[in-house]
Amino acid sequence: MGWVTGVVQERKQWTERLFSLRVDAEVEPFKAGQFNRLRLEIDGEMVGRPYSYVNAPDERPLDFYLITVPDGPLSNRLAALEPGDTVEVMPRATGFFTLDELPDSRDLWLLSTGTALGPFLSILKTDAPWERFQNIRLIHAVRQAEELTYQDTLRQFQERAPQQFQYIPFVSREPFAGGLEGRVPAAIAEGRLEHHAGLKITPEHSQVMLCGNPAMVQDTTAILKERGLAKNRRRKPGHITTENYW
Ligand SMILES: Cc1cc2nc3c(=O)[nH]c(=O)nc-3n(C[C@H](O)[C@H](O)[C@H](O)COP(=O)(O)OP(=O)(O)OC[C@H]3O[C@@H](n4cnc5c(N)ncnc54)[C@H](O)[C@@H]3O)c2cc1C
Ligand SMILES: NC(=O)c1ccc[n+]([C@@H]2O[C@H](COP(=O)([O-])OP(=O)(O)OC[C@H]3O[C@@H](n4cnc5c(N)ncnc54)[C@H](OP(=O)(O)O)[C@@H]3O)[C@@H](O)[C@H]2O)c1
């Protein structure tokens, strides 16, 4: 399939390493939670990588949330783009990290590290999660508090549904009073996350989506399996739906 040319409308720099790229491009309809690909020519070779949509399906421009990885070929080039520069985009998004893959349940837990907050923002900008789940908990785990980005968007969710929704930030590498400290799997094992959320994670009531650092996804899945939750598969519905970023 061919690529289409996107034009960078804005690069929002959140921290030294974190940024969002807002891109104008003619793309096909997609589902919240799906990812596209961005591609640039680097030293004569075309280099493309997957990036989740942060924008809702009906929202424009396209919004991608990125980190520059040390020595990462593409992320460092994308971080240097300025408004008016072009980047190639796939016309069609892919991926099954979408709410329609989840069985119904009472509670929805969305657990992310770093830039994997993105697909959850896209999902929460649609009506489906608010209509389908009684309680929604969004966890964003980062190393430092300055990496807790998209606060304006998060405030809108909080204002939309103050009883239904809770945003729970985690900071692992400095003291943090505004949420929880440390890592997600340990906080589940110790009961700290559920205490903070005022909600238990159970096979009866919970659907859990995990996105980002594969070690977090793996360690958290192991803890949740000990609690009786199972991976969600098309042929055998369960409770845990995952997407690894590398
Ligand atoms: C389905 C999917 C969706 C993705 N969506 C996003 C997204 O929305 N935003 C985003 O920034 N990246 C996303 N990624 C990762 C992205 O595709 C690239 O790998 C990343 O931008 C680094 O590219 P690179 O060429 O600079 O380095 P690469 O050679 O691709 O990666 C080098 C190393 O960097 C680390 N790394 C890669 N991505 C990340 C990350 N996001 N956070 C922390 N460490 C990382 C890993 O250790 C990896 O081995 C996604 C990956 C997948 C598979
Ligand atoms: N963010 C920065 O300030 C920074 C600085 C230098 C380099 N980098 C580079 O940027 C990339 C990392 O980006 P990032 O900070 O967004 O992502 P990250 O390394 O995935 O860290 C995000 C969060 O995930 C946590 N985590 C890591 N492994 C986990 C596990 N097994 N279980 C549960 N939680 C886990 C981290 O906790 P821990 O802190 O406990 O690991 C952190 O809170 C790497 O390539 C790194 O070399 C980032």
Short mmCIF file of C-alpha atoms and ligand atoms in Angstrom, two decimals:
data_model
loop_
_atom_site.label_atom_id
_atom_site.label_comp_id
_atom_site.label_asym_id
_atom_site.label_seq_id
_atom_site.Cartn_x
_atom_site.Cartn_y
_atom_site.Cartn_z
CA MET A 1 0.00 0.00 0.00
CA GLY A 2 1.29 3.47 -0.82
CA TRP A 3 2.05 6.21 1.68
CA VAL A 4 0.50 9.66 1.80
CA THR A 5 2.31 12.91 2.49
CA GLY A 6 1.57 14.52 5.83
CA VAL A 7 2.39 18.12 6.66
CA VAL A 8 3.52 18.96 10.18
CA GLN A 9 1.24 21.60 11.64
CA GLU A 10 2.84 21.78 15.07
CA ARG A 11 5.52 20.16 17.18
CA LYS A 12 4.71 20.59 20.85
CA GLN A 13 7.76 20.04 23.02
CA TRP A 14 6.70 18.85 26.51
CA THR A 15 10.13 18.08 27.96
CA GLU A 16 13.62 17.72 26.52
CA ARG A 17 12.68 14.25 25.19
CA LEU A 18 8.89 14.20 24.94
CA PHE A 19 6.98 15.87 22.13
CA SER A 20 3.75 15.69 20.15
CA LEU A 21 3.54 15.96 16.39
CA ARG A 22 0.35 17.36 14.93
CA VAL A 23 0.08 16.34 11.31
CA ASP A 24 -2.32 17.11 8.46
CA ALA A 25 -2.77 14.04 6.24
CA GLU A 26 -5.55 12.40 4.25
CA VAL A 27 -6.05 9.12 6.10
CA GLU A 28 -8.82 6.54 6.15
CA PRO A 29 -11.21 6.22 9.09
CA PHE A 30 -9.71 4.39 12.10
CA LYS A 31 -10.74 3.07 15.51
CA ALA A 32 -9.57 4.69 18.75
CA GLY A 33 -6.59 2.72 20.07
CA GLN A 34 -5.19 1.87 16.65
CA PHE A 35 -1.79 2.93 15.37
CA ASN A 36 -0.47 4.27 12.09
CA ARG A 37 3.08 4.48 10.77
CA LEU A 38 5.31 7.50 10.21
CA ARG A 39 8.17 7.35 7.72
CA LEU A 40 11.11 9.55 6.74
CA GLU A 41 14.03 9.17 4.39
CA ILE A 42 17.20 8.75 6.45
CA ASP A 43 20.56 8.57 4.65
CA GLY A 44 18.89 7.45 1.45
CA GLU A 45 16.72 4.78 3.12
CA MET A 46 13.04 4.97 3.99
CA VAL A 47 12.59 4.30 7.75
CA GLY A 48 9.06 3.80 9.11
CA ARG A 49 7.80 2.91 12.61
CA PRO A 50 4.38 2.45 14.26
CA TYR A 51 2.84 5.33 16.26
CA SER A 52 -0.51 5.32 18.05
CA TYR A 53 -3.11 7.95 17.33
CA VAL A 54 -3.75 10.28 20.25
CA ASN A 55 -6.52 12.14 18.44
CA ALA A 56 -10.03 10.72 18.38
CA PRO A 57 -11.19 9.25 15.06
CA ASP A 58 -13.22 12.38 14.27
CA GLU A 59 -10.54 14.83 15.42
CA ARG A 60 -7.97 16.63 13.26
CA PRO A 61 -5.08 17.25 12.96
CA LEU A 62 -3.63 13.80 13.60
CA ASP A 63 -1.80 13.79 16.94
CA PHE A 64 1.16 11.55 17.77
CA TYR A 65 2.97 11.48 21.15
CA LEU A 66 6.66 10.56 21.04
CA ILE A 67 9.86 10.22 22.99
CA THR A 68 13.31 10.61 21.51
CA VAL A 69 15.15 7.39 22.26
CA PRO A 70 18.95 7.68 22.66
CA ASP A 71 20.46 6.77 19.26
CA GLY A 72 16.99 5.91 17.92
CA PRO A 73 17.10 6.38 14.16
CA LEU A 74 13.57 7.64 13.54
CA SER A 75 12.48 9.28 16.80
CA ASN A 76 15.41 11.72 16.71
CA ARG A 77 14.58 12.72 13.12
CA LEU A 78 10.90 13.16 13.90
CA ALA A 79 11.89 15.36 16.86
CA ALA A 80 13.65 17.72 14.48
CA LEU A 81 10.59 18.34 12.27
CA GLU A 82 9.21 21.88 12.15
CA PRO A 83 5.82 23.19 11.00
CA GLY A 84 5.59 22.93 7.22
CA ASP A 85 7.95 19.92 7.02
CA THR A 86 6.57 16.71 5.55
CA VAL A 87 6.41 13.17 6.92
CA GLU A 88 4.97 10.09 5.21
CA VAL A 89 1.91 8.50 6.81
CA MET A 90 0.11 5.24 6.00
CA PRO A 91 -3.39 5.83 4.69
CA ARG A 92 -4.78 2.99 6.81
CA ALA A 93 -4.33 2.41 10.56
CA THR A 94 -3.98 -1.07 12.08
CA GLY A 95 -4.15 -2.80 15.46
CA PHE A 96 -6.55 -4.59 17.77
CA PHE A 97 -5.92 -2.50 20.89
CA THR A 98 -9.46 -1.20 20.66
CA LEU A 99 -12.48 -1.31 22.95
CA ASP A 100 -14.52 -3.44 20.57
CA GLU A 101 -12.10 -6.30 21.30
CA LEU A 102 -13.07 -6.20 25.01
CA PRO A 103 -15.94 -8.13 26.61
CA ASP A 104 -18.37 -6.07 28.65
CA SER A 105 -17.60 -5.56 32.31
CA ARG A 106 -18.23 -3.08 35.09
CA ASP A 107 -14.74 -1.56 35.40
CA LEU A 108 -12.16 -0.50 32.84
CA TRP A 109 -8.50 -0.20 33.87
CA LEU A 110 -6.15 1.53 31.40
CA LEU A 111 -2.48 1.11 32.35
CA SER A 112 0.29 2.89 30.44
CA THR A 113 3.97 3.77 30.64
CA GLY A 114 5.51 6.81 28.96
CA THR A 115 4.17 7.64 25.50
CA ALA A 116 1.72 4.73 25.64
CA LEU A 117 -0.69 7.12 27.31
CA GLY A 118 -1.59 8.10 23.74
CA PRO A 119 -4.00 5.34 22.65
CA PHE A 120 -5.91 5.68 25.92
CA LEU A 121 -6.45 9.39 25.30
CA SER A 122 -7.85 8.57 21.87
CA ILE A 123 -10.16 5.94 23.37
CA LEU A 124 -11.33 8.28 26.16
CA LYS A 125 -12.13 11.01 23.64
CA THR A 126 -14.83 8.73 22.20
CA ASP A 127 -18.21 7.98 23.81
CA ALA A 128 -17.79 4.19 23.99
CA PRO A 129 -15.84 3.83 27.26
CA TRP A 130 -18.14 6.24 29.09
CA GLU A 131 -21.23 4.39 27.86
CA ARG A 132 -19.92 0.87 28.45
CA PHE A 133 -18.10 1.03 31.81
CA GLN A 134 -19.28 2.17 35.20
CA ASN A 135 -15.78 2.92 36.52
CA ILE A 136 -12.72 3.98 34.53
CA ARG A 137 -9.19 4.19 35.97
CA LEU A 138 -6.39 5.62 33.82
CA ILE A 139 -2.86 4.93 35.08
CA HIS A 140 0.13 6.77 33.61
CA ALA A 141 3.54 5.58 34.86
CA VAL A 142 6.61 7.72 34.16
CA ARG A 143 10.10 8.21 35.53
CA GLN A 144 9.77 11.87 36.46
CA ALA A 145 6.81 14.10 37.28
CA GLU A 146 7.54 16.48 34.39
CA GLU A 147 6.64 13.57 32.06
CA LEU A 148 3.00 13.66 33.22
CA THR A 149 1.82 15.36 30.05
CA TYR A 150 -1.58 16.07 28.43
CA GLN A 151 -2.91 17.44 31.71
CA ASP A 152 -5.49 19.68 29.96
CA THR A 153 -7.01 16.68 28.18
CA LEU A 154 -7.03 14.67 31.41
CA ARG A 155 -8.80 17.50 33.23
CA GLN A 156 -11.54 17.40 30.59
CA PHE A 157 -12.14 13.70 31.28
CA GLN A 158 -12.21 14.39 35.01
CA GLU A 159 -14.75 17.19 34.50
CA ARG A 160 -16.84 15.06 32.16
CA ALA A 161 -17.28 12.28 34.71
CA PRO A 162 -15.86 13.01 38.17
CA GLN A 163 -17.45 9.90 39.75
CA GLN A 164 -16.80 7.51 36.89
CA PHE A 165 -13.22 8.50 36.04
CA GLN A 166 -9.97 8.69 37.99
CA TYR A 167 -6.52 9.53 36.63
CA ILE A 168 -3.72 7.92 38.65
CA PRO A 169 -0.17 9.09 37.89
CA PHE A 170 2.87 7.03 38.94
CA VAL A 171 6.38 8.47 39.26
CA SER A 172 9.26 6.03 39.72
CA ARG A 173 12.48 8.00 39.95
CA GLU A 174 11.79 10.90 42.26
CA PRO A 175 9.57 11.57 45.27
CA PHE A 176 6.00 12.30 44.19
CA ALA A 177 3.10 13.44 46.32
CA GLY A 178 0.52 13.85 43.53
CA GLY A 179 -0.21 10.15 42.98
CA LEU A 180 1.71 6.92 43.54
CA GLU A 181 5.45 6.26 43.65
CA GLY A 182 7.26 3.28 42.17
CA ARG A 183 6.12 0.74 39.59
CA VAL A 184 2.66 -0.54 38.66
CA PRO A 185 3.13 -4.31 39.26
CA ALA A 186 4.54 -3.73 42.75
CA ALA A 187 1.72 -1.33 43.58
CA ILE A 188 -0.83 -3.96 42.53
CA ALA A 189 0.93 -6.69 44.51
CA GLU A 190 1.04 -4.48 47.60
CA GLY A 191 -2.58 -3.39 47.22
CA ARG A 192 -1.53 0.29 46.93
CA LEU A 193 -3.06 0.85 43.51
CA GLU A 194 -6.48 -0.53 44.39
CA HIS A 195 -6.50 1.32 47.70
CA HIS A 196 -5.76 4.59 45.86
CA ALA A 197 -8.36 3.79 43.20
CA GLY A 198 -11.03 2.76 45.69
CA LEU A 199 -11.68 -0.26 43.49
CA LYS A 200 -10.55 -3.91 43.37
CA ILE A 201 -9.23 -5.64 40.28
CA THR A 202 -11.24 -8.85 39.93
CA PRO A 203 -12.11 -11.30 37.12
CA GLU A 204 -15.80 -10.64 37.84
CA HIS A 205 -15.70 -6.90 37.28
CA SER A 206 -12.48 -5.82 35.54
CA GLN A 207 -11.21 -5.37 32.01
CA VAL A 208 -7.55 -4.30 31.94
CA MET A 209 -5.70 -2.77 29.00
CA LEU A 210 -1.88 -2.58 29.26
CA CYS A 211 0.27 -0.54 26.90
CA GLY A 212 3.91 0.52 26.59
CA ASN A 213 7.07 -0.90 28.14
CA PRO A 214 7.01 -4.68 27.45
CA ALA A 215 8.53 -5.45 30.85
CA MET A 216 5.70 -3.56 32.56
CA VAL A 217 3.16 -5.37 30.39
CA GLN A 218 4.72 -8.75 31.21
CA ASP A 219 5.17 -8.16 34.96
CA THR A 220 1.69 -6.72 35.36
CA THR A 221 0.12 -9.56 33.37
CA ALA A 222 1.83 -12.07 35.68
CA ILE A 223 0.42 -10.36 38.79
CA LEU A 224 -3.06 -10.15 37.28
CA LYS A 225 -2.98 -13.84 36.33
CA GLU A 226 -2.27 -14.65 39.99
CA ARG A 227 -5.53 -12.80 40.72
CA GLY A 228 -7.44 -15.06 38.32
CA LEU A 229 -7.55 -12.73 35.33
CA ALA A 230 -6.75 -14.22 31.91
CA LYS A 231 -5.48 -12.85 28.60
CA ASN A 232 -8.29 -11.70 26.35
CA ARG A 233 -8.32 -13.61 23.09
CA ARG A 234 -10.78 -13.50 20.24
CA ARG A 235 -11.54 -17.21 20.54
CA LYS A 236 -11.40 -17.20 24.35
CA PRO A 237 -12.46 -13.89 25.89
CA GLY A 238 -10.60 -12.88 29.06
CA HIS A 239 -9.69 -9.75 30.99
CA ILE A 240 -6.22 -8.58 29.92
CA THR A 241 -5.60 -6.86 26.55
CA THR A 242 -2.05 -5.75 25.76
CA GLU A 243 0.10 -3.77 23.34
CA ASN A 244 3.91 -3.67 23.53
CA TYR A 245 5.72 -0.62 22.16
CA TRP A 246 8.97 -2.52 21.54
C1 LIG B 1 2.16 -0.77 18.06
C2 LIG B 1 3.21 0.25 18.39
C3 LIG B 1 2.84 1.57 18.64
C4 LIG B 1 3.79 2.52 18.98
N1 LIG B 1 3.40 3.80 19.28
C5 LIG B 1 4.31 4.70 19.71
C6 LIG B 1 3.92 6.02 20.10
O1 LIG B 1 2.73 6.37 20.02
N2 LIG B 1 4.88 6.87 20.55
C7 LIG B 1 6.20 6.50 20.65
O2 LIG B 1 7.04 7.31 21.08
N3 LIG B 1 6.60 5.27 20.25
C8 LIG B 1 5.70 4.38 19.78
N4 LIG B 1 6.12 3.14 19.39
C9 LIG B 1 7.58 2.90 19.28
C10 LIG B 1 8.07 3.47 17.94
O3 LIG B 1 7.55 2.70 16.87
C11 LIG B 1 9.59 3.52 17.78
O4 LIG B 1 10.15 2.30 18.17
C12 LIG B 1 10.21 4.64 18.62
O5 LIG B 1 9.77 5.93 18.15
C13 LIG B 1 11.75 4.65 18.52
O6 LIG B 1 12.11 4.67 17.17
P1 LIG B 1 13.63 4.78 16.78
O7 LIG B 1 13.78 4.49 15.33
O8 LIG B 1 14.19 6.12 17.23
O9 LIG B 1 14.34 3.66 17.65
P2 LIG B 1 14.05 2.08 17.64
O10 LIG B 1 15.23 1.42 17.02
O11 LIG B 1 12.71 1.79 17.03
O12 LIG B 1 13.95 1.75 19.18
C14 LIG B 1 15.12 1.63 19.99
C15 LIG B 1 14.75 1.30 21.43
O13 LIG B 1 14.10 2.42 22.05
C16 LIG B 1 13.23 2.01 23.09
N5 LIG B 1 11.88 2.56 22.79
C17 LIG B 1 11.21 2.52 21.61
N6 LIG B 1 10.01 3.16 21.71
C18 LIG B 1 9.96 3.65 22.95
C19 LIG B 1 8.98 4.41 23.64
N7 LIG B 1 7.82 4.80 23.05
N8 LIG B 1 9.21 4.74 24.92
C20 LIG B 1 10.36 4.36 25.55
N9 LIG B 1 11.32 3.64 24.95
C21 LIG B 1 11.13 3.28 23.67
C22 LIG B 1 13.27 0.48 23.08
O14 LIG B 1 14.21 0.07 24.04
C23 LIG B 1 13.76 0.17 21.67
O15 LIG B 1 14.36 -1.08 21.59
C24 LIG B 1 5.17 2.17 19.04
C25 LIG B 1 5.54 0.86 18.75
C26 LIG B 1 4.59 -0.09 18.44
C27 LIG B 1 5.03 -1.51 18.16
N1 LIG B 2 12.53 9.46 30.73
C1 LIG B 2 13.75 9.97 30.88
O1 LIG B 2 13.97 10.94 31.61
C2 LIG B 2 14.91 9.35 30.14
C3 LIG B 2 16.21 9.70 30.48
C4 LIG B 2 17.25 9.10 29.81
C5 LIG B 2 16.97 8.17 28.81
N2 LIG B 2 15.71 7.86 28.49
C6 LIG B 2 15.45 6.91 27.42
O2 LIG B 2 14.10 6.97 27.03
C7 LIG B 2 13.57 5.65 26.97
C8 LIG B 2 12.67 5.40 28.16
O3 LIG B 2 11.55 6.19 28.06
P1 LIG B 2 10.47 6.28 29.20
O4 LIG B 2 11.06 6.81 30.45
O5 LIG B 2 9.31 6.95 28.62
O6 LIG B 2 10.04 4.74 29.35
P2 LIG B 2 10.35 3.58 30.38
O7 LIG B 2 11.80 3.33 30.57
O8 LIG B 2 9.52 2.48 29.87
O9 LIG B 2 9.79 4.09 31.81
C9 LIG B 2 8.44 4.45 32.01
C10 LIG B 2 7.96 3.86 33.31
O10 LIG B 2 7.88 2.45 33.19
C11 LIG B 2 8.45 1.88 34.34
N3 LIG B 2 8.91 0.50 34.15
C12 LIG B 2 10.03 0.06 33.53
N4 LIG B 2 10.10 -1.28 33.60
C13 LIG B 2 9.03 -1.70 34.31
C14 LIG B 2 8.55 -2.96 34.73
N5 LIG B 2 9.19 -4.11 34.47
N6 LIG B 2 7.41 -3.01 35.43
C15 LIG B 2 6.74 -1.88 35.73
N7 LIG B 2 7.14 -0.66 35.37
C16 LIG B 2 8.27 -0.57 34.65
C17 LIG B 2 9.59 2.81 34.69
O11 LIG B 2 9.98 2.58 36.03
P3 LIG B 2 11.55 2.65 36.47
O12 LIG B 2 11.90 4.10 36.52
O13 LIG B 2 11.53 1.99 37.82
O14 LIG B 2 12.35 1.89 35.46
C18 LIG B 2 8.91 4.15 34.46
O15 LIG B 2 8.17 4.52 35.59
C19 LIG B 2 14.70 4.71 27.02
O16 LIG B 2 15.15 4.51 25.72
C20 LIG B 2 15.71 5.49 27.87
O17 LIG B 2 17.02 5.09 27.59
C21 LIG B 2 14.67 8.43 29.16
#
